[in-house]
Amino acid sequence: MTRNHPQPSRRAVLGGAAVAALTVAAGTGTAQAGTKTTWPTEFPLPDGFLPEGITIGSRPYAYMGSRANGAILRTDLRTGEYETVHPGATGTASIGLKLDRDGLLYVAGGGGGTARVISSRTGRLIRTYQLTAASGQFVNDVILTGDRAWFTDSRAAILYGVPRDGDGRVRALPLTGDWTQTPDVINANGIVATPDGRGLIVVKSNPGELYHVSLKTGTATKITLRGAGSVVNGDGLVRIGRTLYVVQNRLNLISVWTLSRDLRTATLTRTITDPRFDVPSTAARYGNRLYLVNARFTSPQTPETTFNGVAVPL
């Protein structure tokens, strides 16, 4: 494990993750009262890391996954310094990821079609679920709600529910209703739980739509957008109450929406932009900030390409 700052104690990680699970399960994110203004709003990542996902629990540590080799870093938000938690392996990828109450990271495996469970304390790979064929699909993002971690597949009209207790079988939930799968593009991408925890909200990156998905039936109901025609290039989602933040990666912005109580409509209230955005992919909340990783999809993806993360006020 490569360290740039002291590792948080086992007690701190366990206690923080327990609180985090209560908020993440409801899709509300972390609920700290504030973030100190002296904390950095930009932090470096290793050259060639190819970041995409980010997750934060109740403690000030962000976990980020690599598309290059599946490695996972932990950054101390107070200092901006990072350490390698999980080294990854050739042929693997860590796309979306979420931290569970017991300190486990649930990680979407991208083109490998996997869901992996990794200890945030030791970096040990605990188990791997093969959700799809090992090629032709793309397991993209994940949310924790109830007793399952729900994963999107950007190449198929289906969600996968992985049991969080390590027992039981993976549940495949085909998307029906208003959902229409578009070939050869990114479809289902970011995912959060509904305010009542009984359903899911999924962004369809192309052509840029939001859907409310029933966990019982898989019926997907298109959410009518007011104030903008689409959320094209929608990637990571963050929900705080009935406010939904949509990271629109190649547009270099975050659109902020108010969800109606019946989840039939979403009204655009504002957008967040920043000159430091360079194709941000996903976001996570800590205190009064959103932390994002710049995936830089439009830049050369080489071992020498530089990467970073940035924070913006809510």
Short mmCIF file of C-alpha atoms in Angstrom, two decimals:
data_model
loop_
_atom_site.label_atom_id
_atom_site.label_comp_id
_atom_site.label_asym_id
_atom_site.label_seq_id
_atom_site.Cartn_x
_atom_site.Cartn_y
_atom_site.Cartn_z
CA MET A 1 0.00 0.00 0.00
CA THR A 2 1.55 3.29 -1.12
CA ARG A 3 0.91 6.03 1.42
CA ASN A 4 1.04 9.80 1.20
CA HIS A 5 -0.77 10.36 4.51
CA PRO A 6 -1.61 8.34 7.64
CA GLN A 7 -4.28 5.67 7.24
CA PRO A 8 -7.47 6.35 9.26
CA SER A 9 -7.91 4.07 12.23
CA ARG A 10 -9.99 0.92 11.91
CA ARG A 11 -12.42 2.35 14.47
CA ALA A 12 -12.77 5.59 12.52
CA VAL A 13 -13.38 3.83 9.23
CA LEU A 14 -15.87 1.40 10.70
CA GLY A 15 -17.76 4.11 12.55
CA GLY A 16 -17.75 6.46 9.60
CA ALA A 17 -18.87 3.81 7.15
CA ALA A 18 -21.77 2.86 9.43
CA VAL A 19 -23.13 6.38 9.31
CA ALA A 20 -22.44 6.61 5.60
CA ALA A 21 -24.59 3.59 4.86
CA LEU A 22 -27.66 5.17 6.40
CA THR A 23 -27.38 8.17 4.13
CA VAL A 24 -26.22 6.41 0.97
CA ALA A 25 -28.93 3.77 1.26
CA ALA A 26 -31.51 6.52 1.02
CA GLY A 27 -29.55 8.19 -1.76
CA THR A 28 -29.05 11.35 0.25
CA GLY A 29 -25.27 11.39 0.36
CA THR A 30 -23.27 12.45 3.38
CA ALA A 31 -24.86 14.94 5.75
CA GLN A 32 -22.01 16.86 7.41
CA ALA A 33 -22.89 20.37 8.52
CA GLY A 34 -20.06 21.99 6.58
CA THR A 35 -16.64 21.72 5.00
CA LYS A 36 -13.76 23.83 6.25
CA THR A 37 -12.78 26.49 3.74
CA THR A 38 -9.10 25.75 4.33
CA TRP A 39 -9.44 22.29 2.85
CA PRO A 40 -8.16 22.09 -0.73
CA THR A 41 -10.64 22.34 -3.60
CA GLU A 42 -8.33 20.58 -6.04
CA PHE A 43 -6.25 17.45 -5.54
CA PRO A 44 -3.87 15.49 -7.77
CA LEU A 45 -4.22 11.93 -8.98
CA PRO A 46 -1.45 9.76 -10.45
CA ASP A 47 -0.52 10.26 -14.09
CA GLY A 48 -2.31 7.72 -16.28
CA PHE A 49 -4.80 6.81 -13.52
CA LEU A 50 -7.87 7.20 -15.78
CA PRO A 51 -10.33 8.02 -12.97
CA GLU A 52 -14.09 7.73 -13.26
CA GLY A 53 -15.88 6.91 -10.02
CA ILE A 54 -15.77 8.58 -6.61
CA THR A 55 -17.47 7.79 -3.30
CA ILE A 56 -17.27 9.41 0.15
CA GLY A 57 -18.56 8.17 3.49
CA SER A 58 -19.09 10.17 6.67
CA ARG A 59 -15.33 10.62 7.20
CA PRO A 60 -13.31 12.99 4.98
CA TYR A 61 -11.86 10.34 2.68
CA ALA A 62 -12.73 10.02 -1.00
CA TYR A 63 -12.29 6.71 -2.79
CA MET A 64 -11.66 6.80 -6.55
CA GLY A 65 -11.43 4.01 -9.10
CA SER A 66 -9.18 3.60 -12.14
CA ARG A 67 -10.21 2.58 -15.63
CA ALA A 68 -6.58 1.69 -16.37
CA ASN A 69 -6.14 -1.30 -14.07
CA GLY A 70 -8.92 -1.30 -11.47
CA ALA A 71 -6.83 0.34 -8.74
CA ILE A 72 -8.55 2.33 -5.98
CA LEU A 73 -7.12 5.41 -4.27
CA ARG A 74 -8.13 7.06 -1.03
CA THR A 75 -7.68 10.84 -0.81
CA ASP A 76 -7.74 12.75 2.47
CA LEU A 77 -10.03 15.69 1.71
CA ARG A 78 -8.36 17.75 4.44
CA THR A 79 -4.95 17.64 2.75
CA GLY A 80 -5.48 16.41 -0.82
CA GLU A 81 -2.93 13.63 -0.28
CA TYR A 82 -3.68 10.13 -1.51
CA GLU A 83 -2.70 6.54 -0.95
CA THR A 84 -3.30 3.37 -2.92
CA VAL A 85 -5.88 1.20 -1.16
CA HIS A 86 -6.23 -1.50 -3.82
CA PRO A 87 -3.51 -2.01 -6.46
CA GLY A 88 -5.79 -3.38 -9.16
CA ALA A 89 -4.72 -5.90 -11.79
CA THR A 90 -4.15 -5.99 -15.51
CA GLY A 91 -7.41 -6.39 -17.42
CA THR A 92 -9.67 -5.00 -14.67
CA ALA A 93 -11.37 -1.62 -14.28
CA SER A 94 -13.04 0.24 -11.43
CA ILE A 95 -15.79 2.48 -12.78
CA GLY A 96 -18.60 3.47 -10.38
CA LEU A 97 -18.14 2.61 -6.70
CA LYS A 98 -19.95 3.05 -3.38
CA LEU A 99 -18.86 2.59 0.25
CA ASP A 100 -21.02 0.36 2.48
CA ARG A 101 -21.64 0.63 6.23
CA ASP A 102 -19.16 -2.16 6.99
CA GLY A 103 -16.29 -0.55 5.12
CA LEU A 104 -16.83 -2.48 1.89
CA LEU A 105 -16.52 -0.91 -1.54
CA TYR A 106 -18.91 -2.14 -4.24
CA VAL A 107 -17.21 -1.58 -7.57
CA ALA A 108 -18.58 -1.67 -11.13
CA GLY A 109 -16.20 -3.50 -13.44
CA GLY A 110 -16.98 -1.85 -16.77
CA GLY A 111 -16.32 -3.96 -19.85
CA GLY A 112 -15.38 -6.99 -17.76
CA GLY A 113 -19.04 -7.33 -16.73
CA THR A 114 -18.25 -7.71 -13.04
CA ALA A 115 -19.21 -6.37 -9.64
CA ARG A 116 -16.37 -6.55 -7.12
CA VAL A 117 -16.44 -6.18 -3.35
CA ILE A 118 -13.24 -4.76 -1.86
CA SER A 119 -12.31 -3.91 1.72
CA SER A 120 -11.66 -0.18 2.09
CA ARG A 121 -9.46 -0.95 5.12
CA THR A 122 -7.14 -3.60 3.74
CA GLY A 123 -7.66 -3.35 -0.02
CA ARG A 124 -8.39 -7.08 -0.15
CA LEU A 125 -10.66 -8.34 -2.91
CA ILE A 126 -13.40 -10.15 -1.02
CA ARG A 127 -15.55 -11.46 -3.87
CA THR A 128 -16.32 -11.02 -7.54
CA TYR A 129 -19.72 -11.39 -9.21
CA GLN A 130 -19.79 -12.03 -12.95
CA LEU A 131 -22.93 -10.10 -13.86
CA THR A 132 -22.71 -10.26 -17.64
CA ALA A 133 -20.67 -11.82 -20.39
CA ALA A 134 -17.01 -10.84 -20.11
CA SER A 135 -17.27 -8.75 -23.28
CA GLY A 136 -19.88 -6.70 -25.09
CA GLN A 137 -21.44 -5.20 -21.94
CA PHE A 138 -20.44 -2.34 -19.63
CA VAL A 139 -21.23 -2.41 -15.91
CA ASN A 140 -21.07 1.29 -15.18
CA ASP A 141 -22.37 2.58 -11.85
CA VAL A 142 -23.78 1.41 -8.53
CA ILE A 143 -26.00 2.56 -5.66
CA LEU A 144 -26.62 0.92 -2.29
CA THR A 145 -30.20 0.66 -1.13
CA GLY A 146 -31.92 -1.84 1.14
CA ASP A 147 -30.20 -5.21 1.10
CA ARG A 148 -28.68 -4.88 -2.37
CA ALA A 149 -26.16 -2.96 -4.42
CA TRP A 150 -27.76 -2.06 -7.76
CA PHE A 151 -25.57 -1.86 -10.87
CA THR A 152 -26.32 -0.37 -14.27
CA ASP A 153 -25.30 -1.93 -17.57
CA SER A 154 -24.82 0.72 -20.23
CA ARG A 155 -25.10 -1.81 -23.05
CA ALA A 156 -28.20 -3.69 -21.93
CA ALA A 157 -31.66 -2.81 -20.60
CA ILE A 158 -31.11 -4.50 -17.27
CA LEU A 159 -30.09 -3.70 -13.70
CA TYR A 160 -28.31 -6.13 -11.39
CA GLY A 161 -28.96 -6.38 -7.64
CA VAL A 162 -26.02 -7.84 -5.73
CA PRO A 163 -26.78 -9.03 -2.15
CA ARG A 164 -24.96 -6.90 0.41
CA ASP A 165 -24.76 -9.64 3.04
CA GLY A 166 -22.69 -11.91 0.79
CA ASP A 167 -25.45 -14.52 0.68
CA GLY A 168 -28.17 -15.09 -1.84
CA ARG A 169 -28.20 -14.73 -5.60
CA VAL A 170 -27.79 -11.76 -7.88
CA ARG A 171 -31.15 -10.41 -9.01
CA ALA A 172 -31.48 -9.43 -12.66
CA LEU A 173 -34.08 -6.69 -13.19
CA PRO A 174 -34.97 -6.07 -16.87
CA LEU A 175 -35.99 -2.50 -17.67
CA THR A 176 -39.47 -2.27 -19.19
CA GLY A 177 -42.17 0.39 -19.53
CA ASP A 178 -40.93 3.58 -21.19
CA TRP A 179 -37.35 2.34 -21.51
CA THR A 180 -36.05 1.86 -25.05
CA GLN A 181 -32.51 0.61 -25.50
CA THR A 182 -30.49 2.55 -28.10
CA PRO A 183 -27.80 0.49 -29.86
CA ASP A 184 -24.11 1.46 -29.95
CA VAL A 185 -24.30 4.26 -27.35
CA ILE A 186 -24.11 4.63 -23.57
CA ASN A 187 -27.61 4.02 -22.21
CA ALA A 188 -28.06 3.47 -18.45
CA ASN A 189 -25.32 5.23 -16.55
CA GLY A 190 -25.61 6.97 -13.15
CA ILE A 191 -28.03 5.64 -10.56
CA VAL A 192 -29.45 6.78 -7.20
CA ALA A 193 -32.25 5.67 -4.91
CA THR A 194 -35.56 7.53 -4.83
CA PRO A 195 -36.32 9.68 -1.76
CA ASP A 196 -38.51 6.94 -0.26
CA GLY A 197 -35.95 4.21 -1.00
CA ARG A 198 -38.52 2.11 -2.86
CA GLY A 199 -37.22 2.74 -6.35
CA LEU A 200 -34.30 3.97 -8.39
CA ILE A 201 -33.54 6.94 -10.63
CA VAL A 202 -31.38 6.16 -13.65
CA VAL A 203 -29.92 8.55 -16.19
CA LYS A 204 -29.82 7.44 -19.81
CA SER A 205 -26.78 9.26 -21.19
CA ASN A 206 -27.97 9.20 -24.78
CA PRO A 207 -30.21 10.92 -25.70
CA GLY A 208 -30.19 12.36 -22.16
CA GLU A 209 -33.21 11.19 -20.14
CA LEU A 210 -34.11 10.43 -16.52
CA TYR A 211 -36.18 7.42 -15.47
CA HIS A 212 -37.91 6.31 -12.29
CA VAL A 213 -37.52 2.53 -11.99
CA SER A 214 -39.68 0.30 -9.82
CA LEU A 215 -37.61 -2.14 -7.77
CA LYS A 216 -40.52 -4.57 -7.77
CA THR A 217 -41.20 -4.79 -11.47
CA GLY A 218 -38.42 -3.03 -13.37
CA THR A 219 -40.96 -0.71 -14.96
CA ALA A 220 -39.14 2.46 -16.03
CA THR A 221 -41.20 5.64 -16.16
CA LYS A 222 -39.66 8.55 -18.04
CA ILE A 223 -39.36 11.70 -15.93
CA THR A 224 -40.52 14.84 -17.75
CA LEU A 225 -37.83 17.51 -17.77
CA ARG A 226 -38.81 21.14 -17.32
CA GLY A 227 -36.36 23.95 -18.07
CA ALA A 228 -34.11 21.96 -20.40
CA GLY A 229 -34.74 19.46 -23.15
CA SER A 230 -32.36 16.77 -21.98
CA VAL A 231 -29.52 15.72 -19.69
CA VAL A 232 -27.38 14.52 -22.59
CA ASN A 233 -24.03 13.06 -21.52
CA GLY A 234 -25.51 12.52 -18.06
CA ASP A 235 -23.05 10.49 -16.02
CA GLY A 236 -22.86 10.42 -12.23
CA LEU A 237 -25.89 11.31 -10.10
CA VAL A 238 -26.10 12.72 -6.57
CA ARG A 239 -29.43 13.13 -4.79
CA ILE A 240 -29.99 15.21 -1.65
CA GLY A 241 -33.63 15.05 -0.65
CA ARG A 242 -35.59 15.96 -3.78
CA THR A 243 -32.65 17.80 -5.35
CA LEU A 244 -30.88 15.83 -8.07
CA TYR A 245 -27.42 16.73 -9.33
CA VAL A 246 -26.60 15.38 -12.81
CA VAL A 247 -22.97 15.45 -13.95
CA GLN A 248 -23.04 16.05 -17.72
CA ASN A 249 -19.51 15.04 -18.50
CA ARG A 250 -18.61 16.37 -21.96
CA LEU A 251 -20.65 19.52 -21.36
CA ASN A 252 -18.44 20.29 -18.33
CA LEU A 253 -21.38 21.12 -16.10
CA ILE A 254 -23.63 19.86 -13.35
CA SER A 255 -27.34 20.45 -13.86
CA VAL A 256 -29.41 20.78 -10.69
CA TRP A 257 -33.03 19.58 -10.69
CA THR A 258 -35.93 19.60 -8.26
CA LEU A 259 -37.87 16.34 -8.36
CA SER A 260 -41.64 16.41 -7.92
CA ARG A 261 -43.01 14.34 -5.06
CA ASP A 262 -44.50 11.79 -7.47
CA LEU A 263 -41.22 11.70 -9.46
CA ARG A 264 -43.07 12.44 -12.68
CA THR A 265 -41.23 15.71 -13.36
CA ALA A 266 -37.84 17.29 -12.73
CA THR A 267 -37.44 21.06 -12.94
CA LEU A 268 -34.07 22.63 -13.74
CA THR A 269 -33.14 25.18 -11.08
CA ARG A 270 -29.55 26.04 -12.02
CA THR A 271 -26.29 24.73 -13.44
CA ILE A 272 -22.85 24.53 -11.86
CA THR A 273 -19.81 25.16 -14.03
CA ASP A 274 -16.15 25.66 -13.20
CA PRO A 275 -13.12 26.43 -15.40
CA ARG A 276 -11.34 23.47 -13.77
CA PHE A 277 -13.87 20.98 -15.13
CA ASP A 278 -12.26 18.73 -17.75
CA VAL A 279 -14.95 16.19 -18.56
CA PRO A 280 -15.95 15.37 -14.97
CA SER A 281 -17.58 11.97 -14.75
CA THR A 282 -19.04 11.43 -11.29
CA ALA A 283 -19.49 13.30 -8.02
CA ALA A 284 -19.87 12.67 -4.30
CA ARG A 285 -20.98 14.98 -1.52
CA TYR A 286 -19.09 15.88 1.60
CA GLY A 287 -20.42 18.72 3.75
CA ASN A 288 -21.34 21.69 1.59
CA ARG A 289 -19.25 20.59 -1.38
CA LEU A 290 -19.46 18.25 -4.32
CA TYR A 291 -16.22 16.44 -5.14
CA LEU A 292 -15.68 15.36 -8.75
CA VAL A 293 -13.02 13.53 -10.74
CA ASN A 294 -11.99 14.82 -14.15
CA ALA A 295 -12.06 11.83 -16.48
CA ARG A 296 -10.67 13.88 -19.39
CA PHE A 297 -12.35 11.62 -21.97
CA THR A 298 -11.47 14.10 -24.76
CA SER A 299 -7.73 14.08 -23.92
CA PRO A 300 -5.13 11.42 -24.75
CA GLN A 301 -5.58 8.45 -22.40
CA THR A 302 -1.92 7.54 -21.92
CA PRO A 303 0.29 6.64 -18.95
CA GLU A 304 1.59 10.22 -19.05
CA THR A 305 -1.82 11.95 -19.02
CA THR A 306 -2.34 14.01 -15.87
CA PHE A 307 -5.54 13.78 -13.82
CA ASN A 308 -7.06 15.50 -10.83
CA GLY A 309 -10.18 15.98 -8.77
CA VAL A 310 -11.95 19.21 -7.87
CA ALA A 311 -14.51 20.42 -5.36
CA VAL A 312 -17.30 22.94 -5.91
CA PRO A 313 -19.83 24.38 -3.44
CA LEU A 314 -23.33 22.95 -3.46
#
